[in-house]
Amino acid sequence: MDDTPPDHGPAPEEPATPVPSSVTSRRMLMLGAVGASSVVAIRPALAQATASILACQIPVPDPGNAGKYIASDGSLAPPSLLGPITGYGPFPPPSRPFTGDEVQKAMFQGQNLPGATSKATQAYLAYIRKLKMGQSGYTCFLSVQNPRT
Amino acid sequence: MAVPRYRAAEAALLIVEPLDIFTAVYHRPSGITHLLNEPAPQILEALDEAPLDIEALLARLAGTYDLGDADEDDTAILRVRLDELEAAGLVDRL
Amino acid sequence: MRHRIALRVGLVGFRIGSDWRAPIAALDALYRDYPRADFAHYSVRLEAASLARRWLRPAVRTMGDYHLPDAAPLALAHGLLAAEMGMNLQVALGHRRHLLLHAAVVARGDRAILMSGVSGAGKSTLALLLSQRGWRFLGDEFALIDLTTGLAHPFPRPISLKNESVALIPPDRLTGPLLSGTPKGEVRHVAPDAAAVAAMDEPARPALMIFPRFGFPLTLQGMAPTETFVRLTQASTNYVALGEAGFRALTRLRAEVPAVALDYPDGEAGVAAVESIWSAL
């Protein structure tokens, strides 16, 4: 049995009174109390944790392409009456941007996006997956995918 | 009835960074950073190799450290410490 | 949007769009010496809170990939402040390429001081004063710490000074308009000096971390590792989101860079203390 303290721990405390050399001095270790805690999780500041997903938005399509319709593969298309009639797209853009929370539920829990049929949801999600850095909604989309948020 | 044994989580799942009286541990599966105060880092170290039941762990700690006068509550206290570590995913119970 | 501008600040490109011309004109003037961005990582939109509020007591809603849902709109006269706050928010919540710390950064040569604290701790004022005493200004809001190298990359945005600190603005600097009656009181933005803007692509190695507290008797205290570690996690807006890379970058910073807590009664005393700590390194 090794009497030396682990090498990553603090330096051993020497006993206050000299001890005979035949007795090795061991560092004291407190086991603590039943009610106390020795493992504490670091909690991020509130702003970090809650603001990110809840508050972020993904406009479909991005404002630079306002008014365009969304084809079922997520690409942009000119407005067309055919889509809404057949139900297979191109779909008119949603009336407001989606929140990160809504997109996360649609992507990972199979829910439809608000106000959208399941086919329209798939089209919108396909559009969102194609977002590139610099387009509105891209950074929100990244945090949707990041399991930590 | 089998007595539970405890073992530190696989080394690959943790990043351990001693600070001073606290040790920071990053738990990769959960992404959570924990601050460990004694005796948690020492328990993790003692459970690094073979799985141990509570009595064996207590004996091992007593051999390495001065635990003060033996107390009938020591086992109960150690159980609480192990429960905390298990809840955080830092120790597995077998 | 009808009016827009693209700006580059160090490694970050912004695109700001606005329903009104005035805030874009104000940005254009304040960021006169900054490169215009080829590429926008983040976008900010200054939108009319409603169709009516575009003309009648115009109210600015600051939008972008991230926004705070319960934030009250700002008056159009404070549009520049809205744009600056919007840029801060996109970076604070969306940036993943570096470890972000709420800190002012100044440098001598290729070594930097990180001054970490919340709004009001005095870090912006200290950064401004130090920049007038030969220190290079790398930013007063966010320190961008490279996840691999640990270097601090400049993010020198205009410093926003509030209330009493507005009087500290040197006369020779380019400033934004004096904004009165904002939710933060009186605010004025001052552009970093030309040398700081010109050097925005030159990183520096953190050599000292200071945790300042303004308005207390002068006290200097070394900080123990755990306290430094915890305060750094609190100072970072993206520590959790970065996961393992954040843990490694933050523990590396803690291990390699000495940290002190500095209480100081006024700017001059603070600057003198910073200089003497630096020379004692």
Short mmCIF file of C-alpha atoms in Angstrom, two decimals:
data_model
loop_
_atom_site.label_atom_id
_atom_site.label_comp_id
_atom_site.label_asym_id
_atom_site.label_seq_id
_atom_site.Cartn_x
_atom_site.Cartn_y
_atom_site.Cartn_z
CA MET A 1 0.00 0.00 0.00
CA ASP A 2 1.41 3.29 -1.08
CA ASP A 3 1.64 5.84 1.69
CA THR A 4 2.67 8.78 -0.42
CA PRO A 5 -0.10 11.14 -1.47
CA PRO A 6 -1.18 11.04 -5.14
CA ASP A 7 1.10 13.18 -7.23
CA HIS A 8 -1.68 15.41 -8.47
CA GLY A 9 -2.87 16.32 -5.00
CA PRO A 10 -1.86 19.22 -2.82
CA ALA A 11 1.34 18.98 -0.83
CA PRO A 12 1.10 16.78 2.26
CA GLU A 13 0.57 18.52 5.55
CA GLU A 14 3.36 17.84 8.01
CA PRO A 15 2.27 16.94 11.54
CA ALA A 16 2.86 19.71 14.06
CA THR A 17 4.89 17.55 16.42
CA PRO A 18 7.88 15.53 15.32
CA VAL A 19 7.16 11.82 14.91
CA PRO A 20 9.54 8.92 15.13
CA SER A 21 10.99 8.08 11.73
CA SER A 22 9.45 4.62 11.84
CA VAL A 23 5.98 6.12 11.56
CA THR A 24 5.17 7.49 8.11
CA SER A 25 3.07 10.64 8.23
CA ARG A 26 0.00 10.51 6.07
CA ARG A 27 -1.96 13.42 4.78
CA MET A 28 -5.29 13.95 6.45
CA LEU A 29 -8.40 13.36 4.40
CA MET A 30 -11.81 14.52 5.46
CA LEU A 31 -14.64 12.32 4.26
CA GLY A 32 -17.02 15.20 4.78
CA ALA A 33 -20.50 15.12 6.22
CA VAL A 34 -23.62 13.37 5.03
CA GLY A 35 -25.32 16.66 4.24
CA ALA A 36 -22.37 18.23 2.49
CA SER A 37 -21.48 17.96 -1.16
CA SER A 38 -18.11 17.29 -2.73
CA VAL A 39 -19.19 17.35 -6.38
CA VAL A 40 -20.58 20.59 -7.77
CA ALA A 41 -21.53 21.11 -11.40
CA ILE A 42 -20.50 24.43 -12.89
CA ARG A 43 -23.68 26.23 -13.84
CA PRO A 44 -23.37 28.69 -16.68
CA ALA A 45 -24.65 32.21 -16.24
CA LEU A 46 -28.30 32.36 -17.14
CA ALA A 47 -27.73 34.39 -20.28
CA GLN A 48 -25.65 31.68 -21.82
CA ALA A 49 -27.96 28.84 -21.10
CA THR A 50 -31.41 30.14 -21.89
CA ALA A 51 -31.00 32.94 -24.39
CA SER A 52 -29.35 30.90 -27.07
CA ILE A 53 -31.93 28.41 -28.27
CA LEU A 54 -35.09 30.16 -27.14
CA ALA A 55 -34.25 33.54 -28.53
CA CYS A 56 -32.64 32.72 -31.79
CA GLN A 57 -34.48 32.88 -35.08
CA ILE A 58 -34.23 31.28 -38.46
CA PRO A 59 -36.06 33.19 -41.19
CA VAL A 60 -37.24 31.06 -44.12
CA PRO A 61 -36.10 32.19 -46.59
CA ASP A 62 -33.46 34.69 -45.46
CA PRO A 63 -34.53 38.33 -45.78
CA GLY A 64 -32.50 38.81 -48.96
CA ASN A 65 -34.78 36.29 -50.68
CA ALA A 66 -38.04 37.41 -49.13
CA GLY A 67 -41.10 36.35 -51.06
CA LYS A 68 -39.56 33.34 -52.78
CA TYR A 69 -41.11 29.93 -52.34
CA ILE A 70 -39.39 26.85 -50.94
CA ALA A 71 -39.16 23.71 -53.07
CA SER A 72 -39.33 20.30 -51.42
CA ASP A 73 -35.55 19.93 -51.65
CA GLY A 74 -35.03 23.21 -49.83
CA SER A 75 -34.02 25.28 -52.84
CA LEU A 76 -35.67 28.59 -53.63
CA ALA A 77 -38.33 28.86 -56.31
CA PRO A 78 -40.51 31.61 -57.76
CA PRO A 79 -44.00 31.90 -56.29
CA SER A 80 -46.33 29.32 -57.77
CA LEU A 81 -49.93 28.38 -57.26
CA LEU A 82 -49.13 24.76 -58.04
CA GLY A 83 -47.43 24.10 -54.76
CA PRO A 84 -50.25 24.96 -52.37
CA ILE A 85 -52.73 23.15 -54.60
CA THR A 86 -50.89 19.86 -54.97
CA GLY A 87 -49.31 19.99 -51.55
CA TYR A 88 -45.91 18.94 -52.86
CA GLY A 89 -44.34 22.34 -53.20
CA PRO A 90 -42.93 24.78 -53.91
CA PHE A 91 -44.33 26.04 -50.64
CA PRO A 92 -45.00 29.66 -49.75
CA PRO A 93 -42.68 31.00 -47.09
CA PRO A 94 -43.92 30.91 -43.50
CA SER A 95 -45.34 34.16 -42.16
CA ARG A 96 -42.70 34.57 -39.50
CA PRO A 97 -39.21 33.24 -38.75
CA PHE A 98 -39.02 29.99 -36.82
CA THR A 99 -37.36 29.91 -33.42
CA GLY A 100 -34.42 27.63 -32.72
CA ASP A 101 -36.63 25.73 -30.33
CA GLU A 102 -39.26 25.03 -33.05
CA VAL A 103 -36.65 23.92 -35.55
CA GLN A 104 -35.02 21.66 -32.99
CA LYS A 105 -38.32 19.94 -32.24
CA ALA A 106 -39.05 19.53 -35.93
CA MET A 107 -35.62 18.19 -36.72
CA PHE A 108 -35.14 15.84 -33.82
CA GLN A 109 -38.59 15.07 -32.49
CA GLY A 110 -40.58 14.84 -35.68
CA GLN A 111 -42.97 17.67 -34.92
CA ASN A 112 -44.28 19.85 -37.73
CA LEU A 113 -43.15 23.44 -37.81
CA PRO A 114 -45.89 25.82 -36.66
CA GLY A 115 -48.50 26.43 -39.34
CA ALA A 116 -46.93 23.91 -41.74
CA THR A 117 -47.98 20.55 -43.11
CA SER A 118 -45.49 17.73 -42.80
CA LYS A 119 -44.43 18.13 -46.46
CA ALA A 120 -43.94 21.86 -46.00
CA THR A 121 -41.98 21.17 -42.81
CA GLN A 122 -39.63 18.90 -44.69
CA ALA A 123 -39.12 21.53 -47.36
CA TYR A 124 -38.39 24.24 -44.79
CA LEU A 125 -36.00 21.96 -42.93
CA ALA A 126 -34.24 21.10 -46.17
CA TYR A 127 -33.79 24.83 -46.79
CA ILE A 128 -32.45 25.34 -43.28
CA ARG A 129 -29.96 22.51 -43.64
CA LYS A 130 -28.51 24.25 -46.68
CA LEU A 131 -27.84 27.50 -44.83
CA LYS A 132 -24.30 28.76 -45.13
CA MET A 133 -22.24 30.95 -42.86
CA GLY A 134 -23.22 34.58 -43.32
CA GLN A 135 -26.85 33.84 -44.15
CA SER A 136 -29.43 34.88 -41.61
CA GLY A 137 -30.24 32.03 -39.29
CA TYR A 138 -27.02 30.11 -39.81
CA THR A 139 -25.61 30.62 -36.33
CA CYS A 140 -29.01 29.79 -34.84
CA PHE A 141 -29.08 26.60 -36.89
CA LEU A 142 -25.64 25.66 -35.55
CA SER A 143 -26.79 25.95 -31.98
CA VAL A 144 -29.88 23.86 -32.79
CA GLN A 145 -27.58 21.07 -33.86
CA ASN A 146 -25.22 21.41 -30.94
CA PRO A 147 -26.39 18.94 -28.31
CA ARG A 148 -25.05 21.15 -25.55
CA THR A 149 -27.61 23.91 -26.07
CA MET B 1 -27.10 -10.55 -2.67
CA ALA B 2 -24.12 -9.03 -4.40
CA VAL B 3 -22.44 -6.12 -2.66
CA PRO B 4 -22.11 -3.21 -5.09
CA ARG B 5 -18.63 -2.38 -6.27
CA TYR B 6 -17.53 0.95 -7.61
CA ARG B 7 -15.12 1.92 -10.32
CA ALA B 8 -14.01 5.27 -11.71
CA ALA B 9 -15.50 6.04 -15.13
CA GLU B 10 -13.23 5.13 -18.00
CA ALA B 11 -10.31 7.50 -18.18
CA ALA B 12 -11.17 8.39 -21.76
CA LEU B 13 -14.50 9.85 -20.63
CA LEU B 14 -12.99 12.37 -18.23
CA ILE B 15 -10.55 15.24 -18.38
CA VAL B 16 -9.14 15.85 -14.90
CA GLU B 17 -7.52 19.17 -14.03
CA PRO B 18 -6.30 19.60 -10.46
CA LEU B 19 -6.57 23.24 -9.32
CA ASP B 20 -5.88 23.55 -5.60
CA ILE B 21 -8.14 22.08 -2.95
CA PHE B 22 -10.60 21.61 -5.80
CA THR B 23 -10.17 19.54 -8.91
CA ALA B 24 -12.04 20.36 -12.11
CA VAL B 25 -13.35 17.38 -14.04
CA TYR B 26 -14.87 17.62 -17.51
CA HIS B 27 -17.29 14.79 -18.16
CA ARG B 28 -17.24 14.30 -21.89
CA PRO B 29 -20.51 12.42 -22.39
CA SER B 30 -22.57 15.10 -20.65
CA GLY B 31 -20.38 18.11 -21.43
CA ILE B 32 -20.68 19.16 -17.80
CA THR B 33 -17.76 20.54 -15.82
CA HIS B 34 -17.68 19.53 -12.17
CA LEU B 35 -15.68 20.94 -9.31
CA LEU B 36 -14.61 18.23 -6.92
CA ASN B 37 -13.63 18.90 -3.34
CA GLU B 38 -12.00 16.32 -1.11
CA PRO B 39 -12.53 13.43 -0.74
CA ALA B 40 -13.99 13.14 -4.26
CA PRO B 41 -10.73 13.40 -6.24
CA GLN B 42 -9.08 10.97 -3.86
CA ILE B 43 -11.98 8.53 -4.21
CA LEU B 44 -11.75 8.74 -8.00
CA GLU B 45 -8.08 7.96 -7.80
CA ALA B 46 -8.61 5.04 -5.43
CA LEU B 47 -11.21 3.58 -7.83
CA ASP B 48 -8.93 3.97 -10.81
CA GLU B 49 -7.87 0.36 -11.13
CA ALA B 50 -9.95 -2.47 -9.76
CA PRO B 51 -13.60 -2.10 -8.75
CA LEU B 52 -13.99 -1.94 -4.97
CA ASP B 53 -16.92 -2.32 -2.64
CA ILE B 54 -17.43 0.33 0.07
CA GLU B 55 -15.52 -1.49 2.77
CA ALA B 56 -12.56 -2.13 0.49
CA LEU B 57 -12.60 1.50 -0.65
CA LEU B 58 -12.66 2.72 2.94
CA ALA B 59 -9.77 0.44 3.79
CA ARG B 60 -7.80 1.64 0.78
CA LEU B 61 -8.37 5.28 1.66
CA ALA B 62 -7.45 4.62 5.29
CA GLY B 63 -4.21 3.07 4.11
CA THR B 64 -3.29 6.06 1.97
CA TYR B 65 -4.60 8.84 4.18
CA ASP B 66 -5.16 9.62 7.80
CA LEU B 67 -8.94 9.51 8.12
CA GLY B 68 -8.90 10.50 11.78
CA ASP B 69 -10.62 8.32 14.34
CA ALA B 70 -12.71 5.60 12.76
CA ASP B 71 -16.36 6.49 12.97
CA GLU B 72 -19.37 4.25 12.57
CA ASP B 73 -20.73 6.84 10.15
CA ASP B 74 -17.76 6.60 7.81
CA THR B 75 -19.38 4.00 5.60
CA ALA B 76 -22.58 6.00 5.35
CA ILE B 77 -20.66 9.16 4.51
CA LEU B 78 -18.63 7.35 1.90
CA ARG B 79 -21.85 6.04 0.41
CA VAL B 80 -23.11 9.61 0.02
CA ARG B 81 -19.86 10.64 -1.67
CA LEU B 82 -20.12 7.68 -4.04
CA ASP B 83 -23.74 8.49 -4.84
CA GLU B 84 -22.74 12.03 -5.80
CA LEU B 85 -19.95 10.80 -8.03
CA GLU B 86 -22.23 8.22 -9.61
CA ALA B 87 -24.94 10.82 -10.26
CA ALA B 88 -22.40 12.94 -12.09
CA GLY B 89 -21.27 9.98 -14.17
CA LEU B 90 -17.78 10.06 -12.73
CA VAL B 91 -18.05 6.69 -10.99
CA ASP B 92 -19.81 3.54 -12.19
CA ARG B 93 -21.58 1.19 -9.83
CA LEU B 94 -21.29 -2.47 -10.77
CA MET C 1 -33.35 45.90 -45.92
CA ARG C 2 -33.16 49.29 -47.50
CA HIS C 3 -29.97 50.48 -45.83
CA ARG C 4 -27.03 48.29 -45.04
CA ILE C 5 -23.33 48.19 -44.23
CA ALA C 6 -20.80 45.38 -43.92
CA LEU C 7 -17.95 45.79 -41.42
CA ARG C 8 -14.96 43.67 -40.47
CA VAL C 9 -13.55 43.73 -36.96
CA GLY C 10 -10.56 41.43 -36.76
CA LEU C 11 -11.72 37.89 -37.54
CA VAL C 12 -15.42 38.75 -37.47
CA GLY C 13 -17.54 40.14 -40.31
CA PHE C 14 -20.88 41.80 -39.65
CA ARG C 15 -23.70 42.81 -41.94
CA ILE C 16 -26.02 45.42 -40.48
CA GLY C 17 -29.28 46.24 -42.18
CA SER C 18 -31.70 48.97 -41.20
CA ASP C 19 -35.14 50.28 -42.06
CA TRP C 20 -33.72 53.81 -41.62
CA ARG C 21 -30.66 55.47 -43.05
CA ALA C 22 -29.47 57.29 -39.92
CA PRO C 23 -28.03 54.36 -37.93
CA ILE C 24 -26.14 53.10 -41.00
CA ALA C 25 -24.74 56.58 -41.59
CA ALA C 26 -23.62 56.71 -37.94
CA LEU C 27 -21.90 53.33 -38.27
CA ASP C 28 -20.28 54.37 -41.51
CA ALA C 29 -18.79 57.42 -39.80
CA LEU C 30 -17.66 55.69 -36.60
CA TYR C 31 -16.16 52.75 -38.49
CA ARG C 32 -14.58 55.06 -41.06
CA ASP C 33 -11.12 53.45 -40.81
CA TYR C 34 -12.32 49.84 -40.60
CA PRO C 35 -12.22 47.46 -43.54
CA ARG C 36 -15.56 46.71 -45.10
CA ALA C 37 -16.36 43.01 -44.76
CA ASP C 38 -16.21 40.71 -47.76
CA PHE C 39 -18.04 38.18 -45.73
CA ALA C 40 -20.53 38.40 -42.87
CA HIS C 41 -20.48 35.87 -40.05
CA TYR C 42 -23.29 37.63 -38.24
CA SER C 43 -26.13 39.84 -39.30
CA VAL C 44 -27.95 42.50 -37.32
CA ARG C 45 -31.21 44.03 -38.47
CA LEU C 46 -32.61 47.27 -37.11
CA GLU C 47 -36.32 46.90 -37.77
CA ALA C 48 -39.27 49.16 -37.16
CA ALA C 49 -41.22 47.74 -34.21
CA SER C 50 -44.36 48.09 -36.31
CA LEU C 51 -45.30 49.71 -39.60
CA ALA C 52 -46.55 52.80 -37.78
CA ARG C 53 -43.46 52.98 -35.60
CA ARG C 54 -41.32 53.36 -38.68
CA TRP C 55 -42.26 57.03 -38.84
CA LEU C 56 -44.19 57.88 -35.69
CA ARG C 57 -41.83 58.07 -32.71
CA PRO C 58 -39.69 55.55 -34.54
CA ALA C 59 -38.80 52.53 -32.43
CA VAL C 60 -35.96 50.20 -33.29
CA ARG C 61 -36.22 46.48 -32.70
CA THR C 62 -32.79 44.90 -32.87
CA MET C 63 -32.97 41.57 -34.64
CA GLY C 64 -30.55 39.05 -36.04
CA ASP C 65 -29.94 35.35 -35.69
CA TYR C 66 -30.19 36.02 -31.97
CA HIS C 67 -32.35 38.50 -30.17
CA LEU C 68 -33.69 38.96 -26.67
CA PRO C 69 -37.45 38.47 -26.88
CA ASP C 70 -38.35 40.80 -24.04
CA ALA C 71 -36.00 43.63 -24.91
CA ALA C 72 -37.75 46.98 -25.21
CA PRO C 73 -37.26 48.78 -28.53
CA LEU C 74 -34.92 51.76 -28.61
CA ALA C 75 -35.61 55.20 -30.00
CA LEU C 76 -34.30 55.82 -33.51
CA ALA C 77 -31.96 58.47 -32.10
CA HIS C 78 -30.22 55.63 -30.27
CA GLY C 79 -29.94 53.49 -33.39
CA LEU C 80 -26.15 53.36 -33.18
CA LEU C 81 -26.43 51.92 -29.67
CA ALA C 82 -28.95 49.38 -30.96
CA ALA C 83 -26.55 48.31 -33.69
CA GLU C 84 -23.63 47.97 -31.26
CA MET C 85 -25.74 45.99 -28.79
CA GLY C 86 -26.96 43.82 -31.62
CA MET C 87 -23.42 43.05 -32.73
CA ASN C 88 -22.43 42.17 -29.17
CA LEU C 89 -25.38 39.84 -28.80
CA GLN C 90 -24.73 37.93 -32.03
CA VAL C 91 -21.12 37.35 -30.99
CA ALA C 92 -21.93 36.53 -27.36
CA LEU C 93 -24.50 33.91 -28.28
CA GLY C 94 -23.35 32.68 -31.66
CA HIS C 95 -19.57 32.66 -31.71
CA ARG C 96 -17.94 29.25 -31.58
CA ARG C 97 -14.59 29.74 -33.24
CA HIS C 98 -12.86 31.08 -30.11
CA LEU C 99 -13.30 30.95 -26.38
CA LEU C 100 -15.07 34.22 -25.55
CA LEU C 101 -14.40 36.09 -22.33
CA HIS C 102 -16.06 39.32 -21.21
CA ALA C 103 -12.79 41.15 -21.01
CA ALA C 104 -10.91 44.16 -22.26
CA VAL C 105 -7.58 43.36 -23.88
CA VAL C 106 -4.52 45.59 -24.23
CA ALA C 107 -1.03 44.62 -25.30
CA ARG C 108 2.58 45.73 -25.21
CA GLY C 109 4.54 44.15 -27.98
CA ASP C 110 3.16 40.66 -28.47
CA ARG C 111 2.02 40.13 -24.86
CA ALA C 112 -1.45 40.98 -23.64
CA ILE C 113 -3.37 41.75 -20.48
CA LEU C 114 -6.92 40.42 -20.18
CA MET C 115 -9.06 42.57 -17.87
CA SER C 116 -12.13 40.57 -17.07
CA GLY C 117 -15.32 41.88 -15.59
CA VAL C 118 -19.01 42.55 -16.13
CA SER C 119 -20.29 45.88 -17.42
CA GLY C 120 -19.44 48.54 -14.90
CA ALA C 121 -16.34 46.85 -13.53
CA GLY C 122 -14.34 49.56 -15.24
CA LYS C 123 -12.60 47.47 -17.86
CA SER C 124 -13.62 49.75 -20.76
CA THR C 125 -12.35 52.84 -19.00
CA LEU C 126 -9.09 51.15 -18.02
CA ALA C 127 -8.64 49.99 -21.59
CA LEU C 128 -9.19 53.51 -22.90
CA LEU C 129 -6.76 55.06 -20.41
CA LEU C 130 -4.11 52.42 -21.08
CA SER C 131 -4.49 52.92 -24.82
CA GLN C 132 -3.49 56.53 -24.28
CA ARG C 133 -0.32 55.41 -22.50
CA GLY C 134 1.27 53.35 -25.21
CA TRP C 135 -0.75 50.15 -24.89
CA ARG C 136 -2.28 48.65 -28.00
CA PHE C 137 -6.06 48.33 -27.73
CA LEU C 138 -7.40 44.88 -28.76
CA GLY C 139 -10.96 45.30 -27.53
CA ASP C 140 -13.03 46.22 -24.49
CA GLU C 141 -15.97 43.81 -24.71
CA PHE C 142 -14.77 40.37 -25.75
CA ALA C 143 -11.44 38.60 -25.62
CA LEU C 144 -11.28 36.02 -28.42
CA ILE C 145 -8.99 33.20 -27.29
CA ASP C 146 -7.85 30.78 -29.96
CA LEU C 147 -8.87 27.25 -29.02
CA THR C 148 -5.62 25.75 -30.22
CA THR C 149 -2.93 28.36 -29.73
CA GLY C 150 -4.33 30.25 -26.72
CA LEU C 151 -3.57 33.56 -28.42
CA ALA C 152 -5.85 36.55 -27.95
CA HIS C 153 -7.15 37.82 -31.27
CA PRO C 154 -8.06 41.50 -31.55
CA PHE C 155 -11.71 42.49 -31.64
CA PRO C 156 -11.33 46.27 -31.39
CA ARG C 157 -14.84 47.68 -31.59
CA PRO C 158 -15.60 51.25 -30.58
CA ILE C 159 -15.60 51.64 -26.80
CA SER C 160 -18.94 52.60 -25.34
CA LEU C 161 -18.48 54.90 -22.39
CA LYS C 162 -21.33 55.68 -20.08
CA ASN C 163 -22.35 58.55 -17.83
CA GLU C 164 -19.33 59.92 -15.91
CA SER C 165 -16.87 58.07 -18.12
CA VAL C 166 -18.03 60.00 -21.18
CA ALA C 167 -15.95 62.93 -19.93
CA LEU C 168 -12.79 60.83 -20.28
CA ILE C 169 -12.97 60.73 -24.06
CA PRO C 170 -9.87 62.44 -25.44
CA PRO C 171 -10.61 65.30 -27.84
CA ASP C 172 -8.57 63.90 -30.71
CA ARG C 173 -10.57 60.72 -31.12
CA LEU C 174 -13.33 59.93 -33.58
CA THR C 175 -16.57 59.56 -31.65
CA GLY C 176 -20.19 58.75 -32.25
CA PRO C 177 -22.94 61.12 -31.19
CA LEU C 178 -23.68 61.73 -27.52
CA LEU C 179 -26.73 59.58 -26.79
CA SER C 180 -28.79 60.82 -23.87
CA GLY C 181 -31.66 59.09 -22.17
CA THR C 182 -30.74 55.56 -23.22
CA PRO C 183 -31.60 52.66 -20.93
CA LYS C 184 -27.93 52.76 -19.85
CA GLY C 185 -27.96 56.51 -19.25
CA GLU C 186 -25.67 58.76 -21.27
CA VAL C 187 -23.60 56.83 -23.80
CA ARG C 188 -20.94 57.85 -26.27
CA HIS C 189 -18.88 55.61 -28.52
CA VAL C 190 -15.25 56.35 -29.20
CA ALA C 191 -13.37 54.69 -32.02
CA PRO C 192 -10.07 53.03 -31.13
CA ASP C 193 -6.99 54.93 -32.24
CA ALA C 194 -5.80 54.40 -35.80
CA ALA C 195 -2.90 52.16 -34.76
CA ALA C 196 -5.24 49.77 -32.95
CA VAL C 197 -7.56 49.54 -35.95
CA ALA C 198 -4.62 49.02 -38.31
CA ALA C 199 -3.28 46.19 -36.12
CA MET C 200 -6.59 44.36 -35.85
CA ASP C 201 -5.14 41.23 -37.44
CA GLU C 202 -2.21 40.83 -35.05
CA PRO C 203 -2.87 38.50 -32.09
CA ALA C 204 -1.02 38.64 -28.77
CA ARG C 205 -0.13 36.07 -26.11
CA PRO C 206 -2.01 36.57 -22.81
CA ALA C 207 0.57 37.21 -20.10
CA LEU C 208 -1.57 38.58 -17.27
CA MET C 209 -5.21 38.40 -16.20
CA ILE C 210 -6.64 41.15 -14.04
CA PHE C 211 -10.09 41.08 -12.40
CA PRO C 212 -10.72 44.76 -11.70
CA ARG C 213 -13.25 46.36 -9.40
CA PHE C 214 -13.77 50.10 -9.72
CA GLY C 215 -14.51 52.38 -6.79
CA PHE C 216 -12.79 50.58 -3.90
CA PRO C 217 -9.61 51.30 -1.95
CA LEU C 218 -6.55 50.13 -3.82
CA THR C 219 -6.02 46.43 -3.13
CA LEU C 220 -4.13 43.82 -5.05
CA GLN C 221 -4.55 40.13 -4.45
CA GLY C 222 -3.26 37.05 -6.21
CA MET C 223 -6.06 34.67 -7.08
CA ALA C 224 -6.07 30.99 -6.20
CA PRO C 225 -6.48 28.52 -9.07
CA THR C 226 -10.04 27.48 -8.26
CA GLU C 227 -11.28 31.03 -7.91
CA THR C 228 -9.63 31.99 -11.18
CA PHE C 229 -11.10 28.97 -12.92
CA VAL C 230 -14.63 29.62 -11.68
CA ARG C 231 -14.48 33.34 -12.50
CA LEU C 232 -13.30 32.53 -15.99
CA THR C 233 -16.21 30.16 -16.55
CA GLN C 234 -18.52 32.94 -15.41
CA ALA C 235 -16.80 35.43 -17.69
CA SER C 236 -17.27 33.26 -20.76
CA THR C 237 -20.46 33.39 -22.78
CA ASN C 238 -19.68 30.27 -24.79
CA TYR C 239 -17.76 28.04 -22.39
CA VAL C 240 -20.55 25.49 -22.09
CA ALA C 241 -21.40 25.49 -25.79
CA LEU C 242 -17.79 24.82 -26.72
CA GLY C 243 -17.72 21.62 -24.70
CA GLU C 244 -14.35 19.93 -24.43
CA ALA C 245 -12.53 22.55 -26.49
CA GLY C 246 -13.79 25.22 -24.09
CA PHE C 247 -12.62 23.24 -21.06
CA ARG C 248 -9.16 22.74 -22.52
CA ALA C 249 -8.77 26.35 -23.59
CA LEU C 250 -9.96 27.69 -20.27
CA THR C 251 -7.85 25.38 -18.11
CA ARG C 252 -4.84 26.16 -20.25
CA LEU C 253 -5.39 29.90 -19.79
CA ARG C 254 -5.76 29.41 -16.05
CA ALA C 255 -2.61 27.32 -15.82
CA GLU C 256 -0.39 29.49 -17.99
CA VAL C 257 -1.40 33.04 -17.14
CA PRO C 258 -1.08 34.66 -13.68
CA ALA C 259 -4.29 36.18 -12.30
CA VAL C 260 -4.78 39.06 -9.86
CA ALA C 261 -7.80 40.77 -8.37
CA LEU C 262 -7.42 44.55 -8.40
CA ASP C 263 -9.65 46.95 -6.51
CA TYR C 264 -8.99 50.55 -7.44
CA PRO C 265 -10.51 53.90 -6.45
CA ASP C 266 -10.16 55.80 -9.73
CA GLY C 267 -8.81 55.53 -13.26
CA GLU C 268 -5.39 57.00 -12.58
CA ALA C 269 -4.76 54.71 -9.61
CA GLY C 270 -6.00 51.76 -11.64
CA VAL C 271 -3.68 52.48 -14.54
CA ALA C 272 -0.70 52.95 -12.23
CA ALA C 273 -1.48 49.65 -10.52
CA VAL C 274 -1.76 47.81 -13.84
CA GLU C 275 1.61 49.21 -14.96
CA SER C 276 3.33 48.17 -11.75
CA ILE C 277 1.85 44.66 -11.80
CA TRP C 278 3.02 44.32 -15.40
CA SER C 279 6.56 45.40 -14.63
CA ALA C 280 6.70 42.94 -11.73
CA LEU C 281 5.93 39.98 -13.97
#
